[in-house]
MMTF fields as JSON, N, C-alpha, C and O atoms, coordinates in Angstrom:
{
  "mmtfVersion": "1.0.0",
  "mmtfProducer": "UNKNOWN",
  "numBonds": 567,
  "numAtoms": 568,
  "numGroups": 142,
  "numChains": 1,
  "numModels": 1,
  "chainsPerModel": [1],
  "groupsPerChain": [142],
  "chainIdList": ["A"],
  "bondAtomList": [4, 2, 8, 6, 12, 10, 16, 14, 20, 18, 24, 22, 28, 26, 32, 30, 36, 34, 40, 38, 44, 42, 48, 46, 52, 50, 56, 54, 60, 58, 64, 62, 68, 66, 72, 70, 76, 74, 80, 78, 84, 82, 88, 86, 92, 90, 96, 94, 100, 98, 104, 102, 108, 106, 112, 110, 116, 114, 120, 118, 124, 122, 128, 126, 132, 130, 136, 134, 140, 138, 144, 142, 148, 146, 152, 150, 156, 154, 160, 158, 164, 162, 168, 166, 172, 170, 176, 174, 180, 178, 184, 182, 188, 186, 192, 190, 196, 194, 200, 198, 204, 202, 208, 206, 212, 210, 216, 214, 220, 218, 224, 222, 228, 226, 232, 230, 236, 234, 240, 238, 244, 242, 248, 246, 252, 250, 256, 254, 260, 258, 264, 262, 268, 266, 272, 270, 276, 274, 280, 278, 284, 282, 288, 286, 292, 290, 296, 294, 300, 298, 304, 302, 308, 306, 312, 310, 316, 314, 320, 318, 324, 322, 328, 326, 332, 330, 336, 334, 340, 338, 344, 342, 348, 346, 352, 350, 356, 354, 360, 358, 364, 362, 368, 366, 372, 370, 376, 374, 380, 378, 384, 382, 388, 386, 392, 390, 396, 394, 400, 398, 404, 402, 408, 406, 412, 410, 416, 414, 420, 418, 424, 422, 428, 426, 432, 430, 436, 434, 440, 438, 444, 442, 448, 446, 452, 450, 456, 454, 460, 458, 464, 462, 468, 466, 472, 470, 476, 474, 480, 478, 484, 482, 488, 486, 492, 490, 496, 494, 500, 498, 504, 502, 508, 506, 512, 510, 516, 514, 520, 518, 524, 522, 528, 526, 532, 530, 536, 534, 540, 538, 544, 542, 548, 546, 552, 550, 556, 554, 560, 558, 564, 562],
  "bondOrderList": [1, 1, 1, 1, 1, 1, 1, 1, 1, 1, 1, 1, 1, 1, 1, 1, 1, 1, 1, 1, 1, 1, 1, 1, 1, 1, 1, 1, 1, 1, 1, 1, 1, 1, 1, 1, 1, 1, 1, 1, 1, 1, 1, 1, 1, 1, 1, 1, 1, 1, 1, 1, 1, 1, 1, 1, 1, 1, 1, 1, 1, 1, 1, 1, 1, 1, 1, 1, 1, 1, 1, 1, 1, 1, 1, 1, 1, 1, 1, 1, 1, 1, 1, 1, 1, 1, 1, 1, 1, 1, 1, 1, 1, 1, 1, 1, 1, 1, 1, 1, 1, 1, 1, 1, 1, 1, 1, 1, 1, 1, 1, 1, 1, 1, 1, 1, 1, 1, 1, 1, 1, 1, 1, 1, 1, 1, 1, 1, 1, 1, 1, 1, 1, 1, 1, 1, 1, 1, 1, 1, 1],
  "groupList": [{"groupName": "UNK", "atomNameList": ["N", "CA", "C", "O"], "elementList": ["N", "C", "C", "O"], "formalChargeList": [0, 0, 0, 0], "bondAtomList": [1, 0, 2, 1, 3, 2], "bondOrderList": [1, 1, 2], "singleLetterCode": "X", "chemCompType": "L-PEPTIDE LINKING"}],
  "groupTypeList": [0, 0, 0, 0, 0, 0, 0, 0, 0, 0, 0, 0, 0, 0, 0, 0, 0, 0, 0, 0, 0, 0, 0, 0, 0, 0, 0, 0, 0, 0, 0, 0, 0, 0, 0, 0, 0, 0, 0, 0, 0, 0, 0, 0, 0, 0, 0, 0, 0, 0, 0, 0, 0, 0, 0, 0, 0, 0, 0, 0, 0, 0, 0, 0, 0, 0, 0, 0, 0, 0, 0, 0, 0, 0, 0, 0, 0, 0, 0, 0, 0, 0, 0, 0, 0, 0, 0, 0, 0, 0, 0, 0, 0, 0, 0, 0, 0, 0, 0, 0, 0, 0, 0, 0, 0, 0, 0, 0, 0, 0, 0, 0, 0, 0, 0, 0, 0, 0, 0, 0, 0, 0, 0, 0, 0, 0, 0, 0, 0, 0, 0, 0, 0, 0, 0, 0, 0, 0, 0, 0, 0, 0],
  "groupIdList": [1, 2, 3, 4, 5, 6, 7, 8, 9, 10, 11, 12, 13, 14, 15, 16, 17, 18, 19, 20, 21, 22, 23, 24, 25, 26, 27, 28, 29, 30, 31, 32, 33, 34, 35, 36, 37, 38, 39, 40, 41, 42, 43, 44, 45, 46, 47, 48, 49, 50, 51, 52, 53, 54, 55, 56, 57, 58, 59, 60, 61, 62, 63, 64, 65, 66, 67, 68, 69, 70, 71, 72, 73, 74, 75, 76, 77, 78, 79, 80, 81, 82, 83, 84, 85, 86, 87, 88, 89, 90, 91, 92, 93, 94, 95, 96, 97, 98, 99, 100, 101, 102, 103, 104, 105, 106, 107, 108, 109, 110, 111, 112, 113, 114, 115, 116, 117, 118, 119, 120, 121, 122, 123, 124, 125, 126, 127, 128, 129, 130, 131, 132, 133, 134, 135, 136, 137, 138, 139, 140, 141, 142],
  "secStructList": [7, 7, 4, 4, 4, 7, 7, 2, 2, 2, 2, 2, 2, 2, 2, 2, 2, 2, 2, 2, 2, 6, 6, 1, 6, 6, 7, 7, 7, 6, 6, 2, 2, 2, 2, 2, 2, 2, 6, 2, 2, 2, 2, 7, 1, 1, 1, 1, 1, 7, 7, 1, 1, 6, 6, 6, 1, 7, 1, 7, 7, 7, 7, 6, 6, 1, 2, 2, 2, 2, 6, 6, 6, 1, 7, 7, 2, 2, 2, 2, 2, 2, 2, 6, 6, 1, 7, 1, 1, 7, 7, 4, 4, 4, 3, 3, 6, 6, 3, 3, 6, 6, 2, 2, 2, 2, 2, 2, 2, 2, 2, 2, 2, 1, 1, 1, 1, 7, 7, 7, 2, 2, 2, 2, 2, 2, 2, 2, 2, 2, 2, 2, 2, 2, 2, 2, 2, 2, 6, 7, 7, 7],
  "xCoordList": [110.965, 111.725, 111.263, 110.964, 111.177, 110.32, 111.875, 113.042, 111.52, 112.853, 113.244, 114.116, 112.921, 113.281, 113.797, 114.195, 114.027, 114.609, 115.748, 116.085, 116.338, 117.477, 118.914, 119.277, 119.419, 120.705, 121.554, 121.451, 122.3, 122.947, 124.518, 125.238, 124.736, 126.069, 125.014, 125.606, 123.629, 123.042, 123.012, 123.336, 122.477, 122.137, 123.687, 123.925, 124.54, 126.032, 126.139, 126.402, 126.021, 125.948, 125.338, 126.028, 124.195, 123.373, 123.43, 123.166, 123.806, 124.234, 125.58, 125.767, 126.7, 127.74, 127.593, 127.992, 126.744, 126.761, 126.144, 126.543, 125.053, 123.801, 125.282, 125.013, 126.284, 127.063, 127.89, 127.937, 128.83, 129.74, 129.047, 129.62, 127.504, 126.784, 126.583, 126.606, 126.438, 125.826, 127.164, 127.102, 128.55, 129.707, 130.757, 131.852, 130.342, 131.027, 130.831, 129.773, 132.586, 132.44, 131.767, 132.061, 130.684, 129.807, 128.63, 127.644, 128.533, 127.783, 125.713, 125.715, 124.823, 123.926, 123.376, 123.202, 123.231, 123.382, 122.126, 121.624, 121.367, 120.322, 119.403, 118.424, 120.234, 119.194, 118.83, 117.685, 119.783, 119.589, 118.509, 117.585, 118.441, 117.047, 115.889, 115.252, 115.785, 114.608, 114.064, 112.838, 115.381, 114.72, 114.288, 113.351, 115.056, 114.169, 113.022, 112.371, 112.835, 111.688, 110.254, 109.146, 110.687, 109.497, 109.559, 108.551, 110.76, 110.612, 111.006, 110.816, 111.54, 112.089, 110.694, 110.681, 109.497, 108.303, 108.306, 108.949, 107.801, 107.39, 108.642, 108.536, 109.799, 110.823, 111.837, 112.512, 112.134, 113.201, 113.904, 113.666, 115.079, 116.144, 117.018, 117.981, 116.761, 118.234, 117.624, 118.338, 116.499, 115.476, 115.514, 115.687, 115.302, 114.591, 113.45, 113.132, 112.392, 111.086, 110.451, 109.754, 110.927, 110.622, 110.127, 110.296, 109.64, 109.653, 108.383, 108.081, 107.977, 106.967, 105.76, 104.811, 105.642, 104.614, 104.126, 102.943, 105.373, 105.51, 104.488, 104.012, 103.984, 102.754, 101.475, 100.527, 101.492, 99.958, 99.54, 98.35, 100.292, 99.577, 99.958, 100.928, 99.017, 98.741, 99.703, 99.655, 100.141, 100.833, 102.31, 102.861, 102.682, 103.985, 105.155, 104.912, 106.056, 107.648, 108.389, 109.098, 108.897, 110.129, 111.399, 112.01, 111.867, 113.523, 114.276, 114.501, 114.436, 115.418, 116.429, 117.103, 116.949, 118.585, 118.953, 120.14, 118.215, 118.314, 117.379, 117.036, 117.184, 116.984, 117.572, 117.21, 119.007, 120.068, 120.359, 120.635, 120.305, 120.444, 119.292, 119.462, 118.178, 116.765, 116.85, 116.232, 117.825, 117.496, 118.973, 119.623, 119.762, 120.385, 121.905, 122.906, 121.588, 123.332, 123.353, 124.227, 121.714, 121.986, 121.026, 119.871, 121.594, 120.42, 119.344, 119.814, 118.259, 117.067, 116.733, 115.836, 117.822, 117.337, 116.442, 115.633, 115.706, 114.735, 113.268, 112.292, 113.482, 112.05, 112.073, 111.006, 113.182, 112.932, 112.583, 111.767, 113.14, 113.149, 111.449, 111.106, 110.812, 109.56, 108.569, 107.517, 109.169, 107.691, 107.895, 106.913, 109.194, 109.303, 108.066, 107.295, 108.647, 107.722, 105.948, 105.1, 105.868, 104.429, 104.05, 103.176, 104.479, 105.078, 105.008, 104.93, 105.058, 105.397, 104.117, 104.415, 102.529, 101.886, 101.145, 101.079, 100.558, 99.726, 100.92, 100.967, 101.553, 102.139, 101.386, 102.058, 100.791, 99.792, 99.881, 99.093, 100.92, 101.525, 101.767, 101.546, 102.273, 102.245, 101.106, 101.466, 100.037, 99.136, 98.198, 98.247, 97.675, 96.837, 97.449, 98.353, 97.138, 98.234, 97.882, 98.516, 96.592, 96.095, 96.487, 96.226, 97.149, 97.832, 98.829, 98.596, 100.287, 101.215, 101.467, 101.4, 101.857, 102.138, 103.352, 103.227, 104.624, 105.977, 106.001, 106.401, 105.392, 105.905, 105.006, 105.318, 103.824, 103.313, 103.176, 102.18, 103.59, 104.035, 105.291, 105.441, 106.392, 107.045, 107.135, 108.004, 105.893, 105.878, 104.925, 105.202, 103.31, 103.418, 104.359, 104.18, 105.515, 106.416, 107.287, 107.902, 107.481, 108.148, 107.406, 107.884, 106.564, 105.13, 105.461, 105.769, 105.402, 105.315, 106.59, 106.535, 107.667, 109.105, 109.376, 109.808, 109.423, 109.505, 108.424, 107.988, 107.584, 106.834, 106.639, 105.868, 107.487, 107.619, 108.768, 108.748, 109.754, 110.511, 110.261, 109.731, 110.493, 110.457, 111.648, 112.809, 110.425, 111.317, 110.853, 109.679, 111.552, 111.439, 111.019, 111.94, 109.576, 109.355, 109.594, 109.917, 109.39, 109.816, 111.5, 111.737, 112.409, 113.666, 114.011, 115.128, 113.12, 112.878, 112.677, 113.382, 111.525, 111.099, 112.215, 112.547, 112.584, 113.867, 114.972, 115.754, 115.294, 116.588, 116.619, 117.493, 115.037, 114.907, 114.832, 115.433, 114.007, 113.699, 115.356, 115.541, 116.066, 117.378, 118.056, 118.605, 118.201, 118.984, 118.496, 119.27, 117.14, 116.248, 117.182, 118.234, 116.668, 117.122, 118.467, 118.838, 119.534, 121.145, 121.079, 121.967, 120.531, 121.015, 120.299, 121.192, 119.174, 118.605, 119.751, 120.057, 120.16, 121.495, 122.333, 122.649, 122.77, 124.102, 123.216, 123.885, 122.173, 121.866, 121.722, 121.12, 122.089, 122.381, 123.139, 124.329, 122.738, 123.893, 124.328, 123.665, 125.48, 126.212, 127.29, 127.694],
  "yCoordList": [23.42, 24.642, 25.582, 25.146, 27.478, 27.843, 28.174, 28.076, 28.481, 29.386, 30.121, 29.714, 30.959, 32.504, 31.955, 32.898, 30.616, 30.296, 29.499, 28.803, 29.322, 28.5, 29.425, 30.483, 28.941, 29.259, 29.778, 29.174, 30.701, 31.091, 30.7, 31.276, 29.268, 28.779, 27.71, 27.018, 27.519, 26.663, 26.993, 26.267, 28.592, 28.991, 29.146, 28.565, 29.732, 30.105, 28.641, 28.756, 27.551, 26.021, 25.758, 25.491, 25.791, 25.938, 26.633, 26.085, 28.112, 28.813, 28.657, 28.969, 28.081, 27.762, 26.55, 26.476, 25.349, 24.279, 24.553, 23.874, 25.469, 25.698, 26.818, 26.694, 27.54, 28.191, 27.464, 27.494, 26.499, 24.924, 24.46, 24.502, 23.938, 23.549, 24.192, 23.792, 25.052, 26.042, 26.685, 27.354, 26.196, 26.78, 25.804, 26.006, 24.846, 23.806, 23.201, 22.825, 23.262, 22.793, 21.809, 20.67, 22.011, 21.006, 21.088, 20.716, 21.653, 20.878, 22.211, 23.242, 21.616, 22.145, 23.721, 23.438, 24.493, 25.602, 26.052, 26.98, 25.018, 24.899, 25.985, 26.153, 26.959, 28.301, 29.094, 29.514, 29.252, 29.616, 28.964, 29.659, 27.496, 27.053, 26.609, 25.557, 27.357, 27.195, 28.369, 28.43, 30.219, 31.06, 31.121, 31.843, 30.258, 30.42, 29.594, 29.625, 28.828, 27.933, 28.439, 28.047, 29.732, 30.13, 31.684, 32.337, 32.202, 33.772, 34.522, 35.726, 33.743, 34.977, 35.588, 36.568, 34.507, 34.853, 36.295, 37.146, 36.763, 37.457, 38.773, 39.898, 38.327, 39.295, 39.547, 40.56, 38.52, 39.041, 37.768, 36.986, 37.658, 37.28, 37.402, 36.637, 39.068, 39.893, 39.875, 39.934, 39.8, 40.049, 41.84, 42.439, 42.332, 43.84, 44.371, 45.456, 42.292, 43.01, 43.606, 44.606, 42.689, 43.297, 41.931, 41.874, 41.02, 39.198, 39.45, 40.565, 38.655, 38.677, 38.926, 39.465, 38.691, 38.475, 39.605, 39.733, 40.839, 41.943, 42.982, 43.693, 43.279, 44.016, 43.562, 43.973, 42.488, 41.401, 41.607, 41.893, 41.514, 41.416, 42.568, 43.301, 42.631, 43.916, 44.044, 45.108, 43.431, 43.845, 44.318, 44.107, 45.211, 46.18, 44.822, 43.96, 44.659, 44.363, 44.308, 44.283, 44.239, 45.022, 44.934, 43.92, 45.472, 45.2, 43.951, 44.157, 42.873, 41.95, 42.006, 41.213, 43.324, 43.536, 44.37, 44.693, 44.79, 46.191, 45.766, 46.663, 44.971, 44.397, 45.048, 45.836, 44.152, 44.602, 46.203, 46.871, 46.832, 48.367, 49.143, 50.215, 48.566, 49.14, 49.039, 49.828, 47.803, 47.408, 47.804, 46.821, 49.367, 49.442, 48.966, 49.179, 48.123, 47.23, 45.588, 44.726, 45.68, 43.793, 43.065, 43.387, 42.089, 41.378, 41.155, 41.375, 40.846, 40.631, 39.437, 39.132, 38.52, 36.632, 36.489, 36.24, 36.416, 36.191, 36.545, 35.81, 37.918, 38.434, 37.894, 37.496, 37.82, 37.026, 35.164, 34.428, 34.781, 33.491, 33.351, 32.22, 34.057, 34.421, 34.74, 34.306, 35.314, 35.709, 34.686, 34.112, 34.446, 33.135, 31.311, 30.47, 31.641, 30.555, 30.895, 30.054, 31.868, 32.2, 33.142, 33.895, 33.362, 33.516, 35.425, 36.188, 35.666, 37.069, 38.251, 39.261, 37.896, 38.508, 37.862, 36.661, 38.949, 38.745, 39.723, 40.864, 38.604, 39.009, 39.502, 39.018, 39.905, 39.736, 38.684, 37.749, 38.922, 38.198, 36.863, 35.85, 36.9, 34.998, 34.533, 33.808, 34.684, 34.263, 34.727, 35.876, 33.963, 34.146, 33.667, 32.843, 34.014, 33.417, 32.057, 31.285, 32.044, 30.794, 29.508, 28.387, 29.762, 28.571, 29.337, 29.663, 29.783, 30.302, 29.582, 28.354, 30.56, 29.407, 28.316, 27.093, 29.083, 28.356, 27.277, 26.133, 27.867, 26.812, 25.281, 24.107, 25.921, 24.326, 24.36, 23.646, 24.808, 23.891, 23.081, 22.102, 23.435, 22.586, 21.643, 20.779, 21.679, 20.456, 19.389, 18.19, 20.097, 18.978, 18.452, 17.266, 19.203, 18.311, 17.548, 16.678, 17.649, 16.797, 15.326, 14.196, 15.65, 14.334, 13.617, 12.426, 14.148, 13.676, 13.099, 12.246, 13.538, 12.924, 12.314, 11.241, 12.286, 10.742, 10.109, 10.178, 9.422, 9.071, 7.635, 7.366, 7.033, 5.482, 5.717, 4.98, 6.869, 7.506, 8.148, 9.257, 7.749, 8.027, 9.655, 9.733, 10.92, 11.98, 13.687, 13.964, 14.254, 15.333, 16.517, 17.258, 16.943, 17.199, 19.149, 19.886, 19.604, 20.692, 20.688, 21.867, 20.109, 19.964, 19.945, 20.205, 19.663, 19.343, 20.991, 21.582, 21.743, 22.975, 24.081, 25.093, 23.616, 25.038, 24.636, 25.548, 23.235, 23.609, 24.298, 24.935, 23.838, 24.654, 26.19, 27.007, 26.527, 27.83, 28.615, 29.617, 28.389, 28.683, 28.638, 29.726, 27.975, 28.098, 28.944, 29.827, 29.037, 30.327, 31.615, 32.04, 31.958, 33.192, 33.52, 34.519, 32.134, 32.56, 32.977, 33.827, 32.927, 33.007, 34.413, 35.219, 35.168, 36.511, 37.386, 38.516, 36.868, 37.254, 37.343, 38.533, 36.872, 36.675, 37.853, 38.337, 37.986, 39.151, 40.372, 41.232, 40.66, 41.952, 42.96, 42.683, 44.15, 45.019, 45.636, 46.401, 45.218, 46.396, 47.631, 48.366],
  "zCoordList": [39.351, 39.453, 38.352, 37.24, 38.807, 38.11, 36.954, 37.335, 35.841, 34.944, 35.77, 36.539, 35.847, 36.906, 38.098, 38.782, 38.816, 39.472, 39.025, 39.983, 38.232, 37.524, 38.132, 37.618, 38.997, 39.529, 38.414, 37.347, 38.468, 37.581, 37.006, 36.191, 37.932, 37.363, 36.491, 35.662, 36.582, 35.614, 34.577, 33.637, 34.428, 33.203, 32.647, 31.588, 33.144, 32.606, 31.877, 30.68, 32.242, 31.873, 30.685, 29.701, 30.627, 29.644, 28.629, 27.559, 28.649, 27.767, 27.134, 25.958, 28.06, 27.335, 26.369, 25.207, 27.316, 26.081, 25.112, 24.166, 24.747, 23.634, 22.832, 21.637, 22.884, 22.511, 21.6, 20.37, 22.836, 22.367, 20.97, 19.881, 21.223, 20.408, 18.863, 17.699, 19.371, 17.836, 16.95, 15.918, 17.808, 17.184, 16.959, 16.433, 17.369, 17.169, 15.478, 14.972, 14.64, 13.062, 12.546, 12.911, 11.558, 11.533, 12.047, 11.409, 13.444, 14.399, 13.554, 12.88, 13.954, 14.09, 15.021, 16.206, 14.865, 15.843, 15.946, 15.311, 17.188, 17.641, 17.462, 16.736, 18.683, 19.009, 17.506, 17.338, 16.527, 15.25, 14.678, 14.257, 14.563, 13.769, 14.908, 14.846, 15.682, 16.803, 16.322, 16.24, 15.669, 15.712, 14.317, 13.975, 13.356, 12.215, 11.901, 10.857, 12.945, 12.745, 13.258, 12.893, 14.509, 14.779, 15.023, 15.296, 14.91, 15.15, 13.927, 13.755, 13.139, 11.906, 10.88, 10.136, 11.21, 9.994, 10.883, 10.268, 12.07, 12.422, 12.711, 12.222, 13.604, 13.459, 12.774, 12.957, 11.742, 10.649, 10.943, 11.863, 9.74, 10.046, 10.538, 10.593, 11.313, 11.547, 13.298, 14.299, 13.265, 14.401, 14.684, 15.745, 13.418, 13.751, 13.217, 12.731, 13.65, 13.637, 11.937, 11.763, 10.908, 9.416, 8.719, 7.501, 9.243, 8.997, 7.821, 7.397, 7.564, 6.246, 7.136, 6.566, 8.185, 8.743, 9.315, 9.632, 9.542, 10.441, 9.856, 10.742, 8.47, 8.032, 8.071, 7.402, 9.077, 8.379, 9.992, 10.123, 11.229, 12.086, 12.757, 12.564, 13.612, 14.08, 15.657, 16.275, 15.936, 17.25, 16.542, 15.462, 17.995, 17.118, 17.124, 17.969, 16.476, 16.658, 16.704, 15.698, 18.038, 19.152, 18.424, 18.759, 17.752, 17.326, 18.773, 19.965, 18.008, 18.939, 19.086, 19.744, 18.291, 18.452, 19.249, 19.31, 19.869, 20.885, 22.34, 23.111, 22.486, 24.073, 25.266, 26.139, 24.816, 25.956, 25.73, 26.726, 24.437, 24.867, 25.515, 26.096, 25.383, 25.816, 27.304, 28.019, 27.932, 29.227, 29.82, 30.178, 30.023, 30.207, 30.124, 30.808, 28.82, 28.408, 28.98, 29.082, 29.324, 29.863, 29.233, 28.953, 29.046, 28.143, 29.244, 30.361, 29.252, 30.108, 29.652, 28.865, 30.415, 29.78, 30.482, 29.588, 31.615, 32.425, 31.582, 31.433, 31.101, 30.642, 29.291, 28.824, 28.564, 26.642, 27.545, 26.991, 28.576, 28.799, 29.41, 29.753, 29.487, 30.004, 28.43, 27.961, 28.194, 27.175, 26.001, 25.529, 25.513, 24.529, 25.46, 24.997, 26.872, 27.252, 27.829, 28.128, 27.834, 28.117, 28.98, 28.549, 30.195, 31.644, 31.623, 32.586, 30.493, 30.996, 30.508, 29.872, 30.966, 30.641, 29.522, 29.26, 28.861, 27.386, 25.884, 25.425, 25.682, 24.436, 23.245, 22.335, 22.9, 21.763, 20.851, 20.712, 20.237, 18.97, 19.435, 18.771, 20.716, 20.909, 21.681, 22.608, 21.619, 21.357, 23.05, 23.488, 23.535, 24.905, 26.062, 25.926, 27.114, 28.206, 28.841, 29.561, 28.292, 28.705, 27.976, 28.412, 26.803, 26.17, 25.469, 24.305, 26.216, 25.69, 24.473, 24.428, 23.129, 21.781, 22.116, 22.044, 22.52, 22.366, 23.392, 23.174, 24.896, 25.674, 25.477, 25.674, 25.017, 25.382, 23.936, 23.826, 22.353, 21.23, 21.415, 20.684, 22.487, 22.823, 23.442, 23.323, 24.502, 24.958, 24.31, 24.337, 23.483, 22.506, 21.437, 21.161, 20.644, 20.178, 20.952, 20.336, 22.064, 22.689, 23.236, 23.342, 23.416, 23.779, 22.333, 22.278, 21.595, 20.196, 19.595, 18.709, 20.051, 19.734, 20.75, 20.33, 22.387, 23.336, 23.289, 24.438, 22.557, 22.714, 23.672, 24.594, 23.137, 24.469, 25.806, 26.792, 25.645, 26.59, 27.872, 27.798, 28.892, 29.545, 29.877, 30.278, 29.387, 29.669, 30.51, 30.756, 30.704, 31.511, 30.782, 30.439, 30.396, 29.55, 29.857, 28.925, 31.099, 31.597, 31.157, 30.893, 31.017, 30.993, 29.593, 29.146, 29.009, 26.975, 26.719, 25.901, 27.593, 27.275, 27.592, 26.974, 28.562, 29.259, 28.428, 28.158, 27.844, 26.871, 25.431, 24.842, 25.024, 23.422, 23.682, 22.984, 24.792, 25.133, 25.464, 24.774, 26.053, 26.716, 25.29, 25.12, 24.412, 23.318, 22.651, 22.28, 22.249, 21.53, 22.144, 21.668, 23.005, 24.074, 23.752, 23.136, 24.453, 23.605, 22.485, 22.438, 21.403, 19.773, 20.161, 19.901, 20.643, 20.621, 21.197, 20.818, 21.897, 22.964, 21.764, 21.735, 20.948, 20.322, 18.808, 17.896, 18.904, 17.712, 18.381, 17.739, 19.431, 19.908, 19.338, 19.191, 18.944, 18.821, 20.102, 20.801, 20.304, 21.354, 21.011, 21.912]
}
């Protein structure tokens, strides 16, 4: 199943548990250290695009807090759920389309963490990716 085909009481699913998850006392808040593990060098901490990295390379970067205002007041999970996994063209900054960076660094860390497991490694990629996306979602200004 492609992303862009994920039924939308799935994603509502998904997004609520990656929500549950990341707000729950105590608990770890996934999509937050997915984005500081791989998007804040380049877009900030705030995600408006000012990261250490943002004077060194040459492609522009998009303020992440203004998505959903750029796209008429809706977030555009399909197209961040697309270009975070590869899918949506030639990003510059994430690298070539022929070996998107995120989607398939996620699926070699996942090769690499089931290693004797028998697991779904497309299903490993759409949950880190889907939690990424929520937390971009949740740095929106509206």
């Amino acid at each position: 199943m492609k992303p862009t085909s994920i039924p939308a009481v799935v994603l509502g699913a998904a997004l609520a548990v990656s929500w549950g998850i990341g707000h729950a006392a105590g608990k770890v808040d996934v999509g937050q250290r997915e984005y500081n593990n791989s998007c804040a060098v380049c877009h900030g901490t705030t995600g408006k695009g000012d990261g250490p990295l943002a004077g060194i390379i040459e492609a522009h970067l998009p303020d992440l807090t203004t998505l959903a205002a750029r796209n008429g007041g809706v977030f555009p999970m399909a197209r961040v759920f697309n270009t975070i996994e590869g899918k949506n063209g030639n990003v510059k900054a994430h690298g070539t389309r022929t070996m998107p960076i995120w989607g398939s660094r996620y699926r070699i860390e996942a090769a690499e963490h089931y290693m004797d497991v028998d697991y779904d490694d497309e299903a490993v990629v759409r949950a880190r990716i889907l939690s990424l996306a929520e937390y971009i979602y949740r740095l929106q200004e509206m």
